[in-house]
Amino acid sequence: MGFFSTIMGFLGFGVGFPIGLVIGYYMFIYFQPTDVKDPEVRPLVEQDSKSLQSLVPEIPVWVKNPDYDRVDWISKFVGTMWPYLDKAICKTVKTIAKPIIEEQIPKYKIDSVEFETLTLGTLPLTFQGMKVYQTDDKELIMEMAIKWAGNPNITIAAKAFGLKATVQVVDLQVFACPRITLKPLVSVFPCFAKIFVSLMEKPHVDFGLKLLGADAMAIPGLYRIVQELIKDQVANMYLWPKYLEVPIMDPSMVSKKPVGIIIVNVLRAMKLRRKDFLGKSDPYVKLKLTEDKLSVNKTTVKNSNLNPEWNEEFCLVVKDPESQALELIVYDWEQVGKHEKMGMNVIPLKELKPEEPKELTLNLLKNMNPNDVQNEKQRGELVVQLVYKPFKGDEILEDAKDSNAVEKAPEGTPTGGGLLVVIIHEAQDVEGKHHTNPYVRLLFRGEEKKTKTVKKNRRPRWDTEFQFMLDEPPTNDRIHLEVVSSSSRLGLLHPKESLGYVDIYLSDVVSNKRINGKYNLIDSNNGQIHVELHWRTSS
């Protein structure tokens, strides 16, 4: 029976298999579904962003985000320099890693850890796009999209208990969006003192790992665990607002400390030009040292006077008498609109002898361009008395303040809290459809504050300060600033009009203590607002 069963099985297979093929072929041909629709063909411009990214996953960031610039020239430059950059980077990595390894290996009873081979390969990294931020501080902020699918050969050998183990990293891929900040910017080459590097999002890291010659990533589940572990560790160290600080220059060479003070006595002005409609002017003087952005002093306003007498004294901090200069500008005060400039002049501090009072009579000029024919017109004279007093030896400046220093909160500040200071300086290029009489409306934690209204001005200046005493840092808060124009006429038609708004998140202010910059206004063509923020604590 076994023999006959075997024969019948072979016969059944020999007959049934071809019959099954024939039946399957005819069913495939004659029983195809009839509800299949033709694919929809649409131009790329009509596709949404998700469809485009699924069709073309490697779209550069400068295409997806208009605020990123195309920087192919940097990629070409890096590609040309890559053989040299490879050696320089590898040498730097070994130099940085050596002391760290020597410090850590005794904890794990390892004899030695060293690089057997270290090369980044022949494939350079590429820059997909770059965005540059503009601030009023002495810094340069860049965000860039970097992709590197390289072929490095990195072999690390570890020795312990007389045994040697090697780990090799191959086929490394890194996709990252770092923020690079160069600050402070200085007048000494390379023109910045430190580099701060932060990651704006978790990087994508992919690589192969060979342990003792075997592919360790082939172990089920290990690949994803290692990849996520690296992402989390890198993010914990360098994800914004955390950063990697790379010093470039000696801080003592960068930060200029006060070396003295200059006492300025604004005595009087003579033969000023008439600016007002009735034949008079309302002059006052603004004075500041160059390279000092925040510290601006001004005299009182002398109403209806073309030969005003002030005799007002000011004390200014000097950091570099060889490069700094005293800038004096005379303005005509206006109750409505922008104050009109009447004339100016500049006194280089290097022309002053220490401890020697000097009285100067300055001709007021339109600007400091010696070739401008407008400076030949008579605009009046300004008389000032100056004396420069340098510090002696180790004398410590107590009364004068560094203009860039962050003040401490006043007494009575809650423990763990602080004082949030919002200084609204000015706006630019704001214009309404029906009227332009701008003021700023500030909203923070349900509290509303307003600046004064500046009538008929597209570049209003307020220089208004608001303070908020808080029990805790506003790390997760934001302030809402809206530029509003109010009608100067008593009418019900278009009484108010929004000229633009911006929301400023305060986490960066808490971490940096001070932010000073210009922000683009939303719902405005080209409008900007200049805001300064301080977070002051008692410690």
mmCIF file of C-alpha atoms in Angstrom, residues 275-278 280-284 301-304 331-340 437-438 452-457 460-462:
data_model
loop_
_atom_site.group_PDB
_atom_site.id
_atom_site.type_symbol
_atom_site.label_atom_id
_atom_site.label_comp_id
_atom_site.label_asym_id
_atom_site.label_seq_id
_atom_site.Cartn_x
_atom_site.Cartn_y
_atom_site.Cartn_z
ATOM 1 C CA LYS A 275 13.045 125.737 14.007
ATOM 2 C CA ASP A 276 9.590 126.568 15.355
ATOM 3 C CA PHE A 277 6.842 128.313 13.430
ATOM 4 C CA LEU A 278 6.946 131.375 15.694
ATOM 5 C CA LYS A 280 12.033 130.228 18.258
ATOM 6 C CA SER A 281 13.414 126.806 19.226
ATOM 7 C CA ASP A 282 13.237 124.577 22.295
ATOM 8 C CA PRO A 283 16.779 123.131 22.408
ATOM 9 C CA TYR A 284 18.257 120.350 24.519
ATOM 10 C CA VAL A 301 14.787 121.622 27.538
ATOM 11 C CA LYS A 302 15.128 125.404 27.273
ATOM 12 C CA ASN A 303 11.876 126.669 25.808
ATOM 13 C CA SER A 304 11.876 129.453 23.200
ATOM 14 C CA TYR A 331 17.719 118.729 19.279
ATOM 15 C CA ASP A 332 14.671 120.960 19.025
ATOM 16 C CA TRP A 333 12.006 119.537 21.332
ATOM 17 C CA GLU A 334 8.595 119.023 19.731
ATOM 18 C CA GLN A 335 5.416 118.293 21.604
ATOM 19 C CA VAL A 336 4.014 116.423 18.597
ATOM 20 C CA GLY A 337 6.101 114.312 16.254
ATOM 21 C CA LYS A 338 9.798 113.618 16.053
ATOM 22 C CA HIS A 339 12.295 115.951 17.700
ATOM 23 C CA GLU A 340 14.268 117.771 15.036
ATOM 24 C CA ASN A 437 -0.882 107.788 15.490
ATOM 25 C CA PRO A 438 0.863 104.794 17.061
ATOM 26 C CA LYS A 452 2.032 107.323 25.048
ATOM 27 C CA THR A 453 0.620 108.093 21.596
ATOM 28 C CA VAL A 454 2.936 109.615 18.988
ATOM 29 C CA LYS A 455 0.911 111.450 16.366
ATOM 30 C CA LYS A 456 1.491 111.208 12.629
ATOM 31 C CA ASN A 457 4.750 109.292 12.785
ATOM 32 C CA PRO A 460 7.669 106.573 16.582
ATOM 33 C CA ARG A 461 9.991 106.510 19.579
ATOM 34 C CA TRP A 462 8.682 105.911 23.108
#
